[in-house]
mmCIF file of C-alpha atoms in Angstrom:
data_model
loop_
_atom_site.group_PDB
_atom_site.id
_atom_site.type_symbol
_atom_site.label_atom_id
_atom_site.label_comp_id
_atom_site.label_asym_id
_atom_site.label_seq_id
_atom_site.Cartn_x
_atom_site.Cartn_y
_atom_site.Cartn_z
ATOM 1 C CA UNK A 190 -79.745 -160.827 33.847
ATOM 2 C CA UNK A 191 -78.876 -159.373 37.582
ATOM 3 C CA UNK A 192 -77.278 -155.965 37.762
ATOM 4 C CA UNK A 193 -73.875 -157.895 39.384
ATOM 5 C CA UNK A 194 -73.921 -160.214 36.247
ATOM 6 C CA UNK A 195 -73.904 -157.125 33.961
ATOM 7 C CA UNK A 196 -71.682 -155.184 35.836
ATOM 8 C CA UNK A 197 -69.020 -158.456 35.046
ATOM 9 C CA UNK A 198 -69.775 -158.536 31.656
ATOM 10 C CA UNK A 199 -68.994 -155.232 31.349
ATOM 11 C CA UNK A 200 -66.056 -155.118 33.288
ATOM 12 C CA UNK A 201 -64.799 -157.893 31.126
ATOM 13 C CA UNK A 202 -65.646 -156.000 27.664
ATOM 14 C CA UNK A 203 -63.577 -152.830 29.224
ATOM 15 C CA UNK A 204 -60.697 -155.416 30.090
ATOM 16 C CA UNK A 205 -60.395 -156.552 26.886
ATOM 17 C CA UNK A 206 -60.288 -153.009 26.014
ATOM 18 C CA UNK A 207 -57.589 -151.843 28.469
ATOM 19 C CA UNK A 208 -55.793 -154.473 27.120
ATOM 20 C CA UNK A 209 -55.974 -153.497 23.529
ATOM 21 C CA UNK A 210 -54.912 -149.996 24.939
ATOM 22 C CA UNK A 211 -51.925 -151.740 26.760
ATOM 23 C CA UNK A 212 -50.392 -153.262 23.633
ATOM 24 C CA UNK A 213 -51.043 -150.136 21.439
ATOM 25 C CA UNK A 214 -49.390 -148.304 24.193
ATOM 26 C CA UNK A 215 -46.589 -150.213 24.888
ATOM 27 C CA UNK A 216 -45.269 -150.738 20.734
ATOM 28 C CA UNK A 217 -46.641 -147.452 19.619
ATOM 29 C CA UNK A 218 -46.942 -144.592 22.464
ATOM 30 C CA UNK A 219 -49.997 -143.443 23.937
ATOM 31 C CA UNK A 220 -50.739 -140.375 21.979
ATOM 32 C CA UNK A 221 -52.273 -142.675 18.920
ATOM 33 C CA UNK A 222 -54.419 -144.268 20.836
ATOM 34 C CA UNK A 223 -55.510 -141.654 23.190
ATOM 35 C CA UNK A 224 -56.093 -139.503 19.694
ATOM 36 C CA UNK A 225 -58.360 -142.977 18.770
ATOM 37 C CA UNK A 226 -60.421 -142.718 21.940
ATOM 38 C CA UNK A 227 -60.987 -139.042 21.051
ATOM 39 C CA UNK A 228 -62.546 -139.605 17.821
ATOM 40 C CA UNK A 229 -64.502 -142.474 19.311
ATOM 41 C CA UNK A 230 -65.998 -139.895 21.861
ATOM 42 C CA UNK A 231 -66.584 -137.499 19.086
ATOM 43 C CA UNK A 232 -68.749 -140.230 16.988
ATOM 44 C CA UNK A 233 -70.645 -140.391 20.486
ATOM 45 C CA UNK A 234 -71.592 -137.227 21.178
ATOM 46 C CA UNK A 235 -74.344 -136.710 18.305
ATOM 47 C CA UNK A 236 -76.771 -139.760 20.113
ATOM 48 C CA UNK A 237 -75.968 -137.728 23.718
ATOM 49 C CA UNK A 238 -77.463 -134.321 21.917
ATOM 50 C CA UNK A 239 -80.155 -135.804 20.615
ATOM 51 C CA UNK A 240 -80.964 -137.144 23.782
ATOM 52 C CA UNK A 241 -80.700 -133.356 25.538
ATOM 53 C CA UNK A 242 -83.490 -132.039 22.761
ATOM 54 C CA UNK A 243 -85.575 -134.089 25.157
ATOM 55 C CA UNK A 244 -84.826 -131.536 28.204
ATOM 56 C CA UNK A 245 -82.883 -132.369 31.581
ATOM 57 C CA UNK A 246 -85.422 -134.590 33.101
ATOM 58 C CA UNK A 247 -85.970 -136.841 30.318
ATOM 59 C CA UNK A 248 -82.365 -136.729 29.473
ATOM 60 C CA UNK A 249 -81.304 -137.493 33.041
ATOM 61 C CA UNK A 250 -84.066 -140.721 32.720
ATOM 62 C CA UNK A 251 -82.225 -141.603 29.419
ATOM 63 C CA UNK A 252 -78.515 -141.437 30.841
ATOM 64 C CA UNK A 253 -79.309 -143.471 33.969
ATOM 65 C CA UNK A 254 -80.678 -145.626 32.042
ATOM 66 C CA UNK A 255 -78.225 -146.302 29.556
ATOM 67 C CA UNK A 256 -75.561 -145.946 32.643
ATOM 68 C CA UNK A 257 -77.402 -149.053 34.092
ATOM 69 C CA UNK A 258 -77.536 -151.306 30.712
ATOM 70 C CA UNK A 259 -73.759 -150.630 30.645
ATOM 71 C CA UNK A 260 -73.298 -151.858 34.209
ATOM 72 C CA UNK A 261 -72.718 -148.831 36.009
ATOM 73 C CA UNK A 262 -74.134 -148.396 39.624
ATOM 74 C CA UNK A 263 -74.897 -143.976 39.281
ATOM 75 C CA UNK A 264 -77.535 -141.686 39.944
ATOM 76 C CA UNK A 265 -78.373 -138.404 38.672
ATOM 77 C CA UNK A 266 -79.138 -135.029 39.751
ATOM 78 C CA UNK A 267 -81.224 -132.469 38.114
ATOM 79 C CA UNK A 268 -81.336 -128.980 38.914
ATOM 80 C CA UNK A 269 -82.991 -126.754 36.437
ATOM 81 C CA UNK A 270 -80.867 -127.131 33.088
ATOM 82 C CA UNK A 271 -78.136 -128.816 35.101
ATOM 83 C CA UNK A 272 -77.890 -133.245 35.118
ATOM 84 C CA UNK A 273 -75.433 -134.295 37.340
ATOM 85 C CA UNK A 274 -74.047 -137.766 36.705
ATOM 86 C CA UNK A 275 -72.907 -139.860 39.859
ATOM 87 C CA UNK A 276 -70.824 -143.197 38.732
ATOM 88 C CA UNK A 277 -70.275 -145.236 42.331
ATOM 89 C CA UNK A 278 -68.870 -147.855 39.936
ATOM 90 C CA UNK A 279 -67.340 -147.854 36.977
ATOM 91 C CA UNK A 280 -66.910 -151.471 34.820
ATOM 92 C CA UNK A 281 -64.685 -149.158 32.291
ATOM 93 C CA UNK A 282 -62.281 -148.017 34.949
ATOM 94 C CA UNK A 283 -62.647 -151.499 36.888
ATOM 95 C CA UNK A 284 -61.913 -153.543 33.808
ATOM 96 C CA UNK A 285 -58.662 -151.387 32.368
ATOM 97 C CA UNK A 286 -57.145 -151.241 35.901
ATOM 98 C CA UNK A 287 -57.482 -155.593 35.429
ATOM 99 C CA UNK A 288 -55.787 -155.109 32.019
ATOM 100 C CA UNK A 289 -52.654 -153.619 33.565
ATOM 101 C CA UNK A 290 -53.502 -149.776 32.773
ATOM 102 C CA UNK A 291 -52.350 -147.797 35.147
ATOM 103 C CA UNK A 292 -54.366 -145.042 37.022
ATOM 104 C CA UNK A 293 -52.999 -142.303 34.751
ATOM 105 C CA UNK A 294 -53.482 -144.232 31.420
ATOM 106 C CA UNK A 295 -57.201 -145.330 32.601
ATOM 107 C CA UNK A 296 -57.962 -141.235 33.240
ATOM 108 C CA UNK A 297 -56.171 -140.522 30.218
ATOM 109 C CA UNK A 298 -58.494 -142.945 28.205
ATOM 110 C CA UNK A 299 -61.581 -141.283 30.030
ATOM 111 C CA UNK A 300 -60.303 -137.804 29.607
ATOM 112 C CA UNK A 301 -59.820 -138.729 25.927
ATOM 113 C CA UNK A 302 -63.346 -140.097 25.216
ATOM 114 C CA UNK A 303 -64.606 -136.681 26.734
ATOM 115 C CA UNK A 304 -62.136 -133.970 24.746
ATOM 116 C CA UNK A 305 -64.337 -133.944 21.503
ATOM 117 C CA UNK A 306 -67.535 -135.512 22.985
ATOM 118 C CA UNK A 307 -68.854 -132.480 24.101
ATOM 119 C CA UNK A 308 -68.595 -130.397 21.010
ATOM 120 C CA UNK A 309 -70.013 -133.122 19.058
ATOM 121 C CA UNK A 310 -73.261 -133.261 21.024
ATOM 122 C CA UNK A 311 -73.386 -129.241 20.938
ATOM 123 C CA UNK A 312 -73.372 -129.999 16.853
ATOM 124 C CA UNK A 313 -76.826 -131.572 17.301
ATOM 125 C CA UNK A 314 -78.103 -129.252 19.952
ATOM 126 C CA UNK A 315 -77.138 -125.671 20.739
ATOM 127 C CA UNK A 316 -78.551 -125.271 23.628
ATOM 128 C CA UNK A 317 -75.620 -127.609 25.418
ATOM 129 C CA UNK A 318 -73.773 -125.611 27.784
ATOM 130 C CA UNK A 319 -71.829 -127.668 29.059
ATOM 131 C CA UNK A 320 -70.549 -131.421 29.385
ATOM 132 C CA UNK A 321 -67.496 -132.070 31.243
ATOM 133 C CA UNK A 322 -65.723 -134.512 34.166
ATOM 134 C CA UNK A 323 -66.220 -132.253 37.587
ATOM 135 C CA UNK A 324 -64.212 -134.768 39.725
ATOM 136 C CA UNK A 325 -62.600 -138.511 38.211
ATOM 137 C CA UNK A 326 -62.092 -141.010 41.051
ATOM 138 C CA UNK A 327 -58.973 -141.383 42.699
ATOM 139 C CA UNK A 328 -59.488 -145.309 42.718
ATOM 140 C CA UNK A 329 -61.520 -147.958 41.669
ATOM 141 C CA UNK A 330 -63.927 -147.478 45.070
ATOM 142 C CA UNK A 331 -63.816 -143.648 44.714
ATOM 143 C CA UNK A 332 -66.890 -142.047 42.675
ATOM 144 C CA UNK A 333 -67.099 -139.678 39.473
ATOM 145 C CA UNK A 334 -68.867 -137.010 38.365
ATOM 146 C CA UNK A 335 -69.934 -135.499 35.203
ATOM 147 C CA UNK A 336 -72.101 -132.356 34.686
ATOM 148 C CA UNK A 337 -74.541 -132.050 31.411
ATOM 149 C CA UNK A 338 -75.546 -128.061 31.790
ATOM 150 C CA UNK A 339 -78.582 -127.373 29.090
ATOM 151 C CA UNK A 340 -79.843 -124.093 28.039
ATOM 152 C CA UNK A 341 -83.189 -123.417 30.103
#
């Protein structure tokens, strides 16, 4: 499958995710949706924690492969123990916006996923110093920066 087909398939999947979130927000409010997304991020953390045990270079390779397989146009930079992920495109953001979520709602979904993710990763590998979103996109054509810092 070509990269553009993977990206479109991922966007379609995230549009379904966004549609569900939109309906739940309308019926029950954002709080319950964002809490559920926090739990999703928390359950994903241990996988990333395991990857970090490989060291920054191998972690960066694994992270990039994962992003590309999921439809993101991304690149990674490694500086010592710091891995910076640059997401030029984001099928998650595009899909959620296509489903009718506002920019702020899509941003809240992303930040909610990250809220408990770093601590759950740290439970698997205590050498993780910090995982955070350094820059969130301002629109679909912008980019995001995510930083993963590991002890050397």
